[in-house]
Amino acid sequence: MGRIIAIANQKGGVGKTTTAMNLAGCLGVLEKKVLLIDADPQANASSGVGYNPKEIEKGIYECLAGKATAKECIVETKSPNLDLLPANIDLVGAELDLVELEEREYRLKKVLVPIRDEYDFIIIDCAPSLGLLTLNALSASDSVIIPIQCEYFALEGLGKLLNTIKIVQQRLNIDLIIDGLLLTMYDTRLRLSNQVVEEVKKHFQEMVFKTIIHRNVRLGESPSYGETIVIHDASSKGAINYLNLASELLKKLETVSVETE
């Protein structure tokens, strides 16, 4: 059964989509079968792996609205072992439409039941908000990865997100766990970056991934080519960072499964 991981933070610009795309791409390169779900109305993950959201006729919105199955909407990407459940322009209205529906927080969970066994990992790129789309992602997921940028306001809003996760655990998904906090946009030249790393590690200790994602030009330009970083430039610092993250995650999950046996 595939592990479902949400990449979530209600702050924008923290590297959520970059992480969702490239972690998914790197897990694919490490021979895991991966599905990337674009649950963000901005549809950046879809365009980032080579699809124009305006040309997508069926996507995650149609699945949530009950107009299509996930199988009908999934497309292949250039990245090995990586499929995409894309977002199109209609997703903007999903929050309003979902409000009217029964069991509205569980729509995505139900969508994924028939296809879950076909993948090792399902990675969900969440919207930068704590609305119904993000709640659907958290309700459907086994775990969540929280990207935090190495900048001044890094910890601002994190309390709110952790609180939301706690509420989801209590009311919607008791099995949801936090895989870890991921430090992104690290700039070795800035003292501030180092201070943020120290601060986050001091507060959250074991919860923080050892892998840190550095600022990297190739990482920023790969979506404009519709490619994950590992396809765009496998030798770049960005590709190496995300391959390290994928390996660290796999090791972490192996350790957990050994402990629970």
CSV table of C-alpha atoms in Angstrom, one decimal:
chain,number,residue,atom,x,y,z
A,1,MET,CA,0.0,0.0,0.0
A,2,GLY,CA,1.4,3.4,-1.0
A,3,ARG,CA,2.4,5.9,1.6
A,4,ILE,CA,0.6,9.2,1.2
A,5,ILE,CA,2.6,12.3,2.2
A,6,ALA,CA,1.3,15.9,2.2
A,7,ILE,CA,3.8,18.7,1.7
A,8,ALA,CA,2.1,21.5,3.7
A,9,ASN,CA,2.7,25.0,5.1
A,10,GLN,CA,0.1,27.8,4.9
A,11,LYS,CA,2.9,30.3,4.2
A,12,GLY,CA,3.6,30.9,0.5
A,13,GLY,CA,7.1,30.8,-1.0
A,14,VAL,CA,8.6,28.3,1.4
A,15,GLY,CA,9.5,25.7,-1.3
A,16,LYS,CA,6.4,23.5,-1.0
A,17,THR,CA,6.0,22.9,-4.7
A,18,THR,CA,9.7,22.6,-5.4
A,19,THR,CA,9.9,20.0,-2.6
A,20,ALA,CA,6.8,18.1,-3.7
A,21,MET,CA,8.0,17.9,-7.4
A,22,ASN,CA,11.6,17.1,-6.7
A,23,LEU,CA,11.1,14.7,-3.8
A,24,ALA,CA,8.6,12.8,-6.0
A,25,GLY,CA,11.1,12.9,-8.9
A,26,CYS,CA,14.0,11.7,-6.8
A,27,LEU,CA,11.9,8.8,-5.2
A,28,GLY,CA,11.1,7.8,-8.8
A,29,VAL,CA,14.8,7.8,-9.7
A,30,LEU,CA,15.4,5.6,-6.7
A,31,GLU,CA,13.0,3.1,-8.4
A,32,LYS,CA,9.9,3.8,-6.3
A,33,LYS,CA,6.6,4.2,-8.2
A,34,VAL,CA,5.3,7.7,-7.4
A,35,LEU,CA,2.2,9.7,-7.9
A,36,LEU,CA,2.4,13.5,-7.5
A,37,ILE,CA,-0.9,15.2,-6.8
A,38,ASP,CA,-1.3,18.9,-7.5
A,39,ALA,CA,-3.8,20.1,-4.9
A,40,ASP,CA,-2.9,23.8,-5.2
A,41,PRO,CA,-5.1,26.0,-7.4
A,42,GLN,CA,-2.0,27.8,-8.6
A,43,ALA,CA,-1.2,24.5,-10.4
A,44,ASN,CA,2.6,25.1,-10.3
A,45,ALA,CA,3.4,21.4,-9.7
A,46,SER,CA,1.5,20.5,-12.9
A,47,SER,CA,3.3,23.1,-15.0
A,48,GLY,CA,6.6,22.3,-13.2
A,49,VAL,CA,6.5,18.8,-14.6
A,50,GLY,CA,5.5,19.8,-18.1
A,51,TYR,CA,1.7,20.3,-18.3
A,52,ASN,CA,-0.1,23.5,-19.1
A,53,PRO,CA,-3.0,23.7,-16.6
A,54,LYS,CA,-5.2,25.5,-19.1
A,55,GLU,CA,-5.0,22.5,-21.4
A,56,ILE,CA,-5.9,19.9,-18.7
A,57,GLU,CA,-9.5,18.8,-19.2
A,58,LYS,CA,-9.7,16.4,-16.3
A,59,GLY,CA,-7.8,16.8,-13.1
A,60,ILE,CA,-8.0,16.7,-9.3
A,61,TYR,CA,-11.0,19.1,-9.3
A,62,GLU,CA,-13.1,16.6,-11.4
A,63,CYS,CA,-12.1,13.8,-8.9
A,64,LEU,CA,-13.1,15.8,-5.9
A,65,ALA,CA,-16.4,16.8,-7.5
A,66,GLY,CA,-17.2,13.2,-8.3
A,67,LYS,CA,-17.1,13.8,-12.1
A,68,ALA,CA,-14.1,11.6,-12.8
A,69,THR,CA,-12.0,8.9,-11.2
A,70,ALA,CA,-8.3,9.4,-10.4
A,71,LYS,CA,-7.4,6.7,-13.0
A,72,GLU,CA,-9.1,8.8,-15.7
A,73,CYS,CA,-7.1,11.9,-14.8
A,74,ILE,CA,-3.6,10.6,-14.1
A,75,VAL,CA,-0.9,11.4,-16.7
A,76,GLU,CA,2.7,10.3,-17.1
A,77,THR,CA,5.7,12.7,-16.8
A,78,LYS,CA,9.2,12.8,-18.3
A,79,SER,CA,10.6,11.8,-14.9
A,80,PRO,CA,11.0,8.1,-14.5
A,81,ASN,CA,8.4,6.2,-12.4
A,82,LEU,CA,6.5,9.5,-11.8
A,83,ASP,CA,2.9,10.1,-12.6
A,84,LEU,CA,0.9,13.2,-12.1
A,85,LEU,CA,-2.7,13.9,-11.0
A,86,PRO,CA,-2.8,17.5,-12.3
A,87,ALA,CA,-4.7,20.6,-11.3
A,88,ASN,CA,-6.5,22.8,-13.8
A,89,ILE,CA,-8.0,26.3,-13.6
A,90,ASP,CA,-11.3,24.9,-12.1
A,91,LEU,CA,-9.6,24.0,-8.8
A,92,VAL,CA,-9.8,27.7,-7.8
A,93,GLY,CA,-13.6,27.2,-7.2
A,94,ALA,CA,-13.1,23.8,-5.3
A,95,GLU,CA,-13.1,25.3,-1.8
A,96,LEU,CA,-16.6,26.8,-2.4
A,97,ASP,CA,-18.0,23.7,-4.1
A,98,LEU,CA,-16.6,21.3,-1.4
A,99,VAL,CA,-18.5,23.2,1.4
A,100,GLU,CA,-21.8,21.9,0.0
A,101,LEU,CA,-20.7,18.3,-0.2
A,102,GLU,CA,-21.2,15.4,2.3
A,103,GLU,CA,-18.0,14.3,4.2
A,104,ARG,CA,-16.3,17.2,2.5
A,105,GLU,CA,-13.0,16.7,4.4
A,106,TYR,CA,-12.7,13.1,3.1
A,107,ARG,CA,-13.3,13.6,-0.6
A,108,LEU,CA,-9.6,13.2,-1.5
A,109,LYS,CA,-9.2,10.1,0.7
A,110,LYS,CA,-12.0,8.4,-1.2
A,111,VAL,CA,-10.6,9.4,-4.5
A,112,LEU,CA,-7.2,7.7,-3.7
A,113,VAL,CA,-8.6,4.4,-2.3
A,114,PRO,CA,-8.8,2.6,-5.7
A,115,ILE,CA,-5.3,3.6,-6.8
A,116,ARG,CA,-3.3,3.6,-3.6
A,117,ASP,CA,-1.9,0.1,-4.1
A,118,GLU,CA,-0.5,1.0,-7.5
A,119,TYR,CA,2.1,3.3,-6.0
A,120,ASP,CA,4.9,3.2,-3.4
A,121,PHE,CA,4.4,6.9,-2.6
A,122,ILE,CA,1.7,9.5,-3.3
A,123,ILE,CA,3.0,13.0,-2.7
A,124,ILE,CA,0.5,15.9,-2.4
A,125,ASP,CA,1.4,19.5,-3.1
A,126,CYS,CA,-0.9,21.5,-0.8
A,127,ALA,CA,-2.2,25.0,-1.3
A,128,PRO,CA,-0.6,27.8,0.8
A,129,SER,CA,-3.6,28.0,3.1
A,130,LEU,CA,-5.4,26.0,5.7
A,131,GLY,CA,-8.6,25.7,3.8
A,132,LEU,CA,-10.7,22.7,2.7
A,133,LEU,CA,-8.2,21.5,0.0
A,134,THR,CA,-5.4,21.3,2.6
A,135,LEU,CA,-7.7,19.6,5.1
A,136,ASN,CA,-8.6,17.1,2.5
A,137,ALA,CA,-4.9,16.4,1.9
A,138,LEU,CA,-4.1,16.0,5.6
A,139,SER,CA,-7.2,13.8,6.1
A,140,ALA,CA,-6.0,11.5,3.2
A,141,SER,CA,-2.3,11.4,4.2
A,142,ASP,CA,-0.3,9.1,6.4
A,143,SER,CA,2.2,11.9,7.2
A,144,VAL,CA,3.2,15.4,6.5
A,145,ILE,CA,6.5,17.1,5.6
A,146,ILE,CA,6.7,20.8,6.5
A,147,PRO,CA,9.1,23.0,4.5
A,148,ILE,CA,10.5,26.0,6.3
A,149,GLN,CA,12.6,28.6,4.6
A,150,CYS,CA,15.8,29.8,6.2
A,151,GLU,CA,14.6,33.4,6.5
A,152,TYR,CA,13.6,35.8,9.2
A,153,PHE,CA,9.9,34.9,9.5
A,154,ALA,CA,10.6,31.2,9.3
A,155,LEU,CA,8.9,30.2,12.5
A,156,GLU,CA,6.0,32.6,12.1
A,157,GLY,CA,2.8,30.8,11.3
A,158,LEU,CA,4.4,27.4,12.1
A,159,GLY,CA,2.5,27.3,15.5
A,160,LYS,CA,-0.7,27.8,13.6
A,161,LEU,CA,0.1,25.0,11.2
A,162,LEU,CA,1.1,22.6,14.0
A,163,ASN,CA,-2.2,23.4,15.7
A,164,THR,CA,-4.1,22.6,12.6
A,165,ILE,CA,-2.3,19.3,12.3
A,166,LYS,CA,-3.2,18.6,15.9
A,167,ILE,CA,-6.9,19.3,15.2
A,168,VAL,CA,-6.8,17.1,12.1
A,169,GLN,CA,-5.2,14.3,14.3
A,170,GLN,CA,-8.0,14.7,16.9
A,171,ARG,CA,-11.0,15.0,14.5
A,172,LEU,CA,-10.2,13.7,11.1
A,173,ASN,CA,-7.2,11.5,10.9
A,174,ILE,CA,-5.8,10.0,14.2
A,175,ASP,CA,-3.0,8.2,12.3
A,176,LEU,CA,-1.4,11.4,10.8
A,177,ILE,CA,2.2,11.9,11.8
A,178,ILE,CA,4.8,14.5,11.0
A,179,ASP,CA,7.7,13.0,9.0
A,180,GLY,CA,9.8,16.1,9.6
A,181,LEU,CA,10.5,19.8,9.1
A,182,LEU,CA,12.6,20.5,6.0
A,183,LEU,CA,14.8,23.6,5.9
A,184,THR,CA,14.8,25.2,2.5
A,185,MET,CA,16.3,28.1,0.6
A,186,TYR,CA,19.5,27.9,2.7
A,187,ASP,CA,22.2,30.4,1.7
A,188,THR,CA,25.6,29.6,3.1
A,189,ARG,CA,26.7,33.2,2.8
A,190,LEU,CA,24.0,34.6,5.2
A,191,ARG,CA,24.5,34.5,8.9
A,192,LEU,CA,20.7,34.7,9.2
A,193,SER,CA,20.3,31.3,7.4
A,194,ASN,CA,22.6,29.7,10.0
A,195,GLN,CA,20.7,31.4,12.9
A,196,VAL,CA,17.4,30.0,11.5
A,197,VAL,CA,18.8,26.5,11.2
A,198,GLU,CA,20.1,26.7,14.8
A,199,GLU,CA,16.7,28.1,16.1
A,200,VAL,CA,14.6,25.4,14.3
A,201,LYS,CA,16.8,22.6,15.4
A,202,LYS,CA,16.8,23.9,19.0
A,203,HIS,CA,13.0,24.0,19.1
A,204,PHE,CA,12.2,20.8,17.2
A,205,GLN,CA,15.4,18.7,17.5
A,206,GLU,CA,14.7,15.2,16.1
A,207,MET,CA,11.8,16.4,14.0
A,208,VAL,CA,14.1,18.3,11.6
A,209,PHE,CA,15.5,16.5,8.6
A,210,LYS,CA,19.3,16.4,8.5
A,211,THR,CA,19.1,17.3,4.8
A,212,ILE,CA,19.0,21.0,4.1
A,213,ILE,CA,17.9,22.4,0.7
A,214,HIS,CA,20.3,25.1,-0.5
A,215,ARG,CA,19.4,28.0,-2.7
A,216,ASN,CA,20.3,26.9,-6.2
A,217,VAL,CA,19.8,28.5,-9.6
A,218,ARG,CA,19.2,25.2,-11.4
A,219,LEU,CA,16.5,24.3,-8.9
A,220,GLY,CA,14.7,27.6,-9.7
A,221,GLU,CA,14.9,27.2,-13.5
A,222,SER,CA,14.0,23.5,-13.8
A,223,PRO,CA,10.2,24.1,-13.7
A,224,SER,CA,10.4,26.5,-16.7
A,225,TYR,CA,11.6,23.5,-18.7
A,226,GLY,CA,8.8,21.3,-17.3
A,227,GLU,CA,11.3,19.0,-15.6
A,228,THR,CA,12.2,17.8,-12.1
A,229,ILE,CA,15.7,18.8,-11.0
A,230,VAL,CA,17.0,15.3,-11.3
A,231,ILE,CA,16.1,15.3,-15.0
A,232,HIS,CA,17.1,18.9,-15.6
A,233,ASP,CA,20.5,18.7,-14.1
A,234,ALA,CA,21.3,15.6,-12.0
A,235,SER,CA,24.7,16.9,-10.9
A,236,SER,CA,23.4,20.2,-9.5
A,237,LYS,CA,23.4,21.0,-5.8
A,238,GLY,CA,19.6,21.0,-5.9
A,239,ALA,CA,19.4,17.5,-7.4
A,240,ILE,CA,21.9,16.2,-4.8
A,241,ASN,CA,20.0,17.8,-1.9
A,242,TYR,CA,16.7,16.3,-3.0
A,243,LEU,CA,18.2,12.8,-3.6
A,244,ASN,CA,19.7,13.0,-0.1
A,245,LEU,CA,16.2,14.0,1.2
A,246,ALA,CA,14.6,11.0,-0.6
A,247,SER,CA,17.3,8.6,0.8
A,248,GLU,CA,16.9,10.1,4.3
A,249,LEU,CA,13.1,9.7,4.1
A,250,LEU,CA,13.3,6.1,2.9
A,251,LYS,CA,15.8,5.3,5.7
A,252,LYS,CA,13.5,7.0,8.3
A,253,LEU,CA,10.5,5.0,7.1
A,254,GLU,CA,12.5,1.7,7.1
A,255,THR,CA,13.5,2.4,10.7
A,256,VAL,CA,9.9,3.1,11.7
A,257,SER,CA,8.6,-0.1,10.1
A,258,VAL,CA,11.3,-2.2,11.8
A,259,GLU,CA,10.4,-0.7,15.1
A,260,THR,CA,6.7,-1.3,14.7
A,261,GLU,CA,7.1,-5.0,13.6
